[in-house]
């Protein structure tokens, strides 16, 4: 499928893509993880595997260690997991010191499964602030997960006064919130969701290309045209190309420009230049 576009590279259209957020560290990829990564690298697609708890963070670091370049990791306890595992600052810090750990995340707030549970909400806030502290201590950017709670996250970021760099992953908010985060120097990242939901076109149009990152969030959020409404096939980093193509279409600019600028943005944010 994506091979059609990748094939174009052979006729001298050279581009690189950077999937800044995927989960090849998850068990979903146990059967052919290395094959997928090697395919990405031979097609000039770089990736960051993002941890969601201690085990998947450790796994992300291990995977990154197997490849000389192009495969990186990020470590954190996802807000959904704060009541399943205690956030062990010291253990995460040891892991995050690894040079292949380019960010702290995904961390943030998501009350989808604890709407009426103030205790878990408070715990999420506490754990998120611990992640911000870790990012500050190790001078690494943050990858933020937010479901609707943009003002709450903004407040916690301001309250710490840390002046962190970072990205709002899988952005699903309105333009006015994006604008606030852009003012703070944050990047906005888009997934395959933008290939079929039109709710974010305004945000994409208004956000300067220099502040946009692309990602798949694989195995989730498979983009059009790979996606099937029922029983969608597993997402993979190579499909990040469809996200870049949709941004090019919405912004009415060449695909190559989106590919090269978003790659440069990722290298800048994650200190890979
Ligand atoms: Zn994710």
Tab-separated table of C-alpha atoms and ligand atoms in Angstrom:
chain	number	residue	atom	x	y	z
A	1	UNK	CA	0.000	0.000	0.000
A	2	UNK	CA	2.493	2.588	1.208
A	3	UNK	CA	4.901	0.827	-1.143
A	4	UNK	CA	3.409	2.839	-3.975
A	5	UNK	CA	4.786	6.044	-2.495
A	6	UNK	CA	7.964	4.446	-1.274
A	7	UNK	CA	8.493	3.202	-4.815
A	8	UNK	CA	8.508	6.812	-5.967
A	9	UNK	CA	11.693	7.287	-3.990
A	10	UNK	CA	13.423	5.030	-6.507
A	11	UNK	CA	12.627	7.569	-9.178
A	12	UNK	CA	14.585	10.214	-7.324
A	13	UNK	CA	12.007	11.640	-4.970
A	14	UNK	CA	14.052	11.364	-1.814
A	15	UNK	CA	12.318	11.934	1.480
A	16	UNK	CA	12.678	10.933	5.072
A	17	UNK	CA	9.871	10.530	7.557
A	18	UNK	CA	9.937	10.484	11.333
A	19	UNK	CA	7.251	8.568	13.209
A	20	UNK	CA	7.681	10.345	16.531
A	21	UNK	CA	5.280	8.144	18.466
A	22	UNK	CA	4.666	4.434	18.055
A	23	UNK	CA	4.576	1.358	20.255
A	24	UNK	CA	6.566	-1.368	18.546
A	25	UNK	CA	7.584	-2.189	22.110
A	26	UNK	CA	4.063	-3.568	22.708
A	27	UNK	CA	3.282	-7.296	22.458
A	28	UNK	CA	1.208	-6.642	19.318
A	29	UNK	CA	4.505	-6.657	17.423
A	30	UNK	CA	6.127	-9.732	18.973
A	31	UNK	CA	5.794	-11.757	15.776
A	32	UNK	CA	7.617	-9.419	13.389
A	33	UNK	CA	9.047	-6.440	15.253
A	34	UNK	CA	12.552	-6.594	13.760
A	35	UNK	CA	11.190	-7.058	10.271
A	36	UNK	CA	9.051	-3.916	10.621
A	37	UNK	CA	11.937	-1.886	12.030
A	38	UNK	CA	14.330	-2.978	9.305
A	39	UNK	CA	11.758	-2.116	6.667
A	40	UNK	CA	11.372	1.352	8.228
A	41	UNK	CA	15.098	1.958	8.300
A	42	UNK	CA	15.616	0.859	4.722
A	43	UNK	CA	12.830	3.255	3.699
A	44	UNK	CA	14.370	6.133	5.703
A	45	UNK	CA	11.678	6.163	8.348
A	46	UNK	CA	12.935	6.933	11.853
A	47	UNK	CA	10.887	5.992	14.901
A	48	UNK	CA	10.458	6.639	18.602
A	49	UNK	CA	8.985	3.783	20.612
A	50	UNK	CA	7.033	5.177	23.516
A	51	UNK	CA	6.651	3.466	26.888
A	52	UNK	CA	3.373	3.295	28.794
A	53	UNK	CA	4.612	1.640	32.006
A	54	UNK	CA	7.957	0.465	33.371
A	55	UNK	CA	8.052	-2.797	31.379
A	56	UNK	CA	7.159	-1.270	28.010
A	57	UNK	CA	9.561	1.621	28.698
A	58	UNK	CA	12.378	-0.836	29.401
A	59	UNK	CA	11.484	-2.737	26.265
A	60	UNK	CA	11.578	0.473	24.206
A	61	UNK	CA	15.090	1.197	25.500
A	62	UNK	CA	16.225	-2.368	24.715
A	63	UNK	CA	14.888	-2.166	21.164
A	64	UNK	CA	16.584	1.196	20.548
A	65	UNK	CA	19.860	-0.269	21.792
A	66	UNK	CA	19.838	-2.849	19.015
A	67	UNK	CA	20.038	-0.257	16.247
A	68	UNK	CA	22.841	2.164	15.584
A	69	UNK	CA	20.536	4.999	14.546
A	70	UNK	CA	16.966	5.722	13.566
A	71	UNK	CA	15.300	3.922	16.485
A	72	UNK	CA	14.821	5.826	19.730
A	73	UNK	CA	12.754	5.528	22.881
A	74	UNK	CA	10.744	7.467	25.407
A	75	UNK	CA	9.898	6.321	28.927
A	76	UNK	CA	6.956	6.995	31.237
A	77	UNK	CA	3.935	5.749	33.105
A	78	UNK	CA	0.836	6.487	30.997
A	79	UNK	CA	-2.019	8.177	32.908
A	80	UNK	CA	-4.205	5.092	32.304
A	81	UNK	CA	-1.693	3.038	34.273
A	82	UNK	CA	-1.182	5.143	37.400
A	83	UNK	CA	-3.418	2.903	39.505
A	84	UNK	CA	-1.829	-0.293	38.160
A	85	UNK	CA	1.765	0.609	38.939
A	86	UNK	CA	3.436	3.013	41.342
A	87	UNK	CA	5.573	5.582	39.542
A	88	UNK	CA	9.103	4.791	40.678
A	89	UNK	CA	11.046	7.986	40.009
A	90	UNK	CA	14.460	6.412	40.632
A	91	UNK	CA	13.873	3.436	38.357
A	92	UNK	CA	12.534	5.594	35.544
A	93	UNK	CA	15.420	8.001	36.001
A	94	UNK	CA	17.970	5.198	35.595
A	95	UNK	CA	16.212	4.100	32.420
A	96	UNK	CA	15.884	7.640	31.087
A	97	UNK	CA	19.610	8.340	31.434
A	98	UNK	CA	20.229	6.066	28.441
A	99	UNK	CA	21.324	8.138	25.450
A	100	UNK	CA	18.690	6.486	23.233
A	101	UNK	CA	15.940	7.874	25.486
A	102	UNK	CA	15.076	11.081	23.705
A	103	UNK	CA	12.028	12.106	25.771
A	104	UNK	CA	9.922	11.548	28.865
A	105	UNK	CA	6.465	10.329	27.892
A	106	UNK	CA	3.819	9.558	27.240
A	107	UNK	CA	2.687	11.234	30.391
A	108	UNK	CA	-0.254	13.501	31.040
A	109	UNK	CA	-3.913	13.371	31.992
A	110	UNK	CA	-6.784	11.235	30.742
A	111	UNK	CA	-9.941	10.899	32.810
A	112	UNK	CA	-11.808	8.687	30.338
A	113	UNK	CA	-11.764	5.733	32.733
A	114	UNK	CA	-11.993	7.711	35.964
A	115	UNK	CA	-14.584	10.396	35.250
A	116	UNK	CA	-16.124	10.209	38.710
A	117	UNK	CA	-13.052	9.079	40.543
A	118	UNK	CA	-11.376	12.124	41.990
A	119	UNK	CA	-8.739	10.067	43.766
A	120	UNK	CA	-7.381	8.625	40.516
A	121	UNK	CA	-7.575	12.021	38.851
A	122	UNK	CA	-5.482	13.527	41.648
A	123	UNK	CA	-3.035	10.648	41.355
A	124	UNK	CA	-2.711	11.259	37.600
A	125	UNK	CA	-1.903	14.902	38.300
A	126	UNK	CA	0.716	13.986	40.889
A	127	UNK	CA	2.361	11.410	38.614
A	128	UNK	CA	2.331	13.832	35.686
A	129	UNK	CA	4.155	16.458	37.754
A	130	UNK	CA	6.748	13.821	38.730
A	131	UNK	CA	7.352	13.227	35.013
A	132	UNK	CA	7.803	16.949	34.454
A	133	UNK	CA	10.350	16.986	37.261
A	134	UNK	CA	12.225	14.096	35.664
A	135	UNK	CA	12.230	15.823	32.279
A	136	UNK	CA	13.606	18.952	33.914
A	137	UNK	CA	16.255	17.049	35.836
A	138	UNK	CA	17.495	15.186	32.762
A	139	UNK	CA	16.924	18.067	30.363
A	140	UNK	CA	14.730	16.032	28.010
A	141	UNK	CA	11.527	17.056	26.247
A	142	UNK	CA	8.131	15.687	27.265
A	143	UNK	CA	5.633	13.760	25.143
A	144	UNK	CA	2.234	14.690	26.516
A	145	UNK	CA	-0.923	12.620	26.332
A	146	UNK	CA	-4.077	14.643	26.876
A	147	UNK	CA	-7.667	13.696	26.427
A	148	UNK	CA	-9.549	16.989	26.443
A	149	UNK	CA	-7.724	18.253	29.558
A	150	UNK	CA	-5.688	20.937	27.798
A	151	UNK	CA	-6.276	23.775	30.305
A	152	UNK	CA	-5.545	21.453	33.264
A	153	UNK	CA	-2.260	20.334	31.715
A	154	UNK	CA	-1.340	23.882	30.808
A	155	UNK	CA	-1.904	24.930	34.417
A	156	UNK	CA	0.340	22.167	35.774
A	157	UNK	CA	3.053	23.086	33.240
A	158	UNK	CA	2.850	26.730	34.313
A	159	UNK	CA	2.728	25.889	38.023
A	160	UNK	CA	6.006	23.952	37.889
A	161	UNK	CA	7.726	26.891	36.175
A	162	UNK	CA	10.110	24.438	34.493
A	163	UNK	CA	9.908	25.914	30.974
A	164	UNK	CA	10.030	22.471	29.381
A	165	UNK	CA	10.143	21.688	25.685
A	166	UNK	CA	7.774	19.097	24.344
A	167	UNK	CA	4.986	17.900	22.134
A	168	UNK	CA	1.276	17.316	22.488
A	169	UNK	CA	0.913	13.891	20.980
A	170	UNK	CA	-2.140	12.868	18.911
A	171	UNK	CA	-3.616	16.350	19.143
A	172	UNK	CA	-7.381	16.262	19.532
A	173	UNK	CA	-8.154	19.739	20.795
A	174	UNK	CA	-9.403	22.989	19.406
A	175	UNK	CA	-7.239	25.706	17.848
A	176	UNK	CA	-7.434	28.081	20.827
A	177	UNK	CA	-5.707	25.512	23.075
A	178	UNK	CA	-3.124	24.632	20.413
A	179	UNK	CA	-2.324	28.328	20.186
A	180	UNK	CA	-1.565	28.470	23.924
A	181	UNK	CA	0.824	25.525	23.682
A	182	UNK	CA	2.510	26.942	20.579
A	183	UNK	CA	3.123	30.160	22.498
A	184	UNK	CA	4.936	28.109	25.124
A	185	UNK	CA	7.162	26.639	22.424
A	186	UNK	CA	5.482	23.247	22.227
A	187	UNK	CA	5.052	21.190	19.079
A	188	UNK	CA	1.725	19.713	17.967
A	189	UNK	CA	1.679	16.142	16.672
A	190	UNK	CA	-0.903	14.506	14.419
A	191	UNK	CA	-1.822	10.861	13.852
A	192	UNK	CA	-3.800	8.901	11.259
A	193	UNK	CA	-6.929	10.303	12.874
A	194	UNK	CA	-6.584	13.366	10.631
A	195	UNK	CA	-6.934	11.191	7.525
A	196	UNK	CA	-10.619	10.538	8.321
A	197	UNK	CA	-11.739	13.079	10.976
A	198	UNK	CA	-12.110	16.621	9.649
A	199	UNK	CA	-12.269	18.229	13.127
A	200	UNK	CA	-8.583	19.195	13.132
A	201	UNK	CA	-8.205	20.809	9.723
A	202	UNK	CA	-8.272	24.298	11.228
A	203	UNK	CA	-5.558	23.411	13.732
A	204	UNK	CA	-3.441	21.906	10.939
A	205	UNK	CA	-3.961	24.944	8.720
A	206	UNK	CA	-3.102	27.417	11.490
A	207	UNK	CA	-0.147	25.626	13.060
A	208	UNK	CA	3.135	26.636	11.399
A	209	UNK	CA	4.736	23.663	9.654
A	210	UNK	CA	7.875	24.327	11.712
A	211	UNK	CA	5.939	23.277	14.820
A	212	UNK	CA	4.238	20.120	13.523
A	213	UNK	CA	5.295	16.543	14.189
A	214	UNK	CA	3.822	13.402	12.655
A	215	UNK	CA	3.216	10.014	14.254
A	216	UNK	CA	1.249	6.798	13.910
A	217	UNK	CA	0.613	5.755	17.540
A	218	UNK	CA	0.872	2.234	16.074
A	219	UNK	CA	-0.657	-0.297	16.696
A	220	UNK	CA	-3.587	2.129	17.101
A	221	UNK	CA	-5.226	4.721	14.843
A	222	UNK	CA	-4.577	3.125	11.457
A	223	UNK	CA	-4.928	5.836	8.780
A	224	UNK	CA	-6.989	5.919	5.631
A	225	UNK	CA	-6.709	4.176	3.186
A	226	UNK	CA	-5.318	1.232	5.200
A	227	UNK	CA	-8.030	1.552	7.835
A	228	UNK	CA	-11.208	-0.474	7.621
A	229	UNK	CA	-14.131	0.682	9.760
A	230	UNK	CA	-14.468	-2.833	11.193
A	231	UNK	CA	-11.535	-4.869	12.278
A	232	UNK	CA	-8.950	-2.320	11.231
A	233	UNK	CA	-5.543	-3.779	10.459
A	234	UNK	CA	-2.731	-3.076	12.893
A	235	UNK	CA	-1.074	0.270	12.292
A	236	UNK	CA	2.649	0.423	11.467
A	237	UNK	CA	5.222	3.257	11.367
A	238	UNK	CA	5.499	3.185	7.562
A	239	UNK	CA	1.892	4.437	7.343
A	240	UNK	CA	3.025	7.746	8.851
A	241	UNK	CA	3.371	8.735	5.227
A	242	UNK	CA	-0.426	9.061	4.964
A	243	UNK	CA	-0.413	11.519	7.859
A	244	UNK	CA	2.207	13.641	6.097
A	245	UNK	CA	0.264	13.466	2.820
A	246	UNK	CA	-2.931	14.633	4.525
A	247	UNK	CA	-1.124	17.574	6.142
A	248	UNK	CA	0.275	18.511	2.705
A	249	UNK	CA	-3.236	18.349	1.243
A	250	UNK	CA	-4.804	20.454	4.009
A	251	UNK	CA	-2.021	23.032	3.981
A	252	UNK	CA	-1.875	22.967	0.164
A	253	UNK	CA	1.885	22.530	0.090
A	254	UNK	CA	4.113	19.825	-1.457
A	255	UNK	CA	4.413	16.507	0.358
A	256	UNK	CA	8.220	16.693	0.239
A	257	UNK	CA	8.124	19.935	2.199
A	258	UNK	CA	6.009	18.313	4.931
A	259	UNK	CA	8.271	15.248	5.025
A	260	UNK	CA	11.504	17.213	5.319
A	261	UNK	CA	10.259	19.891	7.712
A	262	UNK	CA	8.554	17.481	10.144
A	263	UNK	CA	11.690	15.314	10.144
A	264	UNK	CA	13.814	18.352	10.908
A	265	UNK	CA	11.377	19.390	13.651
A	266	UNK	CA	11.632	15.967	15.287
A	267	UNK	CA	15.424	16.038	15.134
A	268	UNK	CA	15.443	19.465	16.740
A	269	UNK	CA	12.990	18.675	19.524
A	270	UNK	CA	14.564	15.325	20.381
A	271	UNK	CA	18.140	16.624	20.068
A	272	UNK	CA	19.153	14.424	17.176
A	273	UNK	CA	20.911	17.096	15.128
B	1	LIG	ZN1	0.716	6.291	22.397
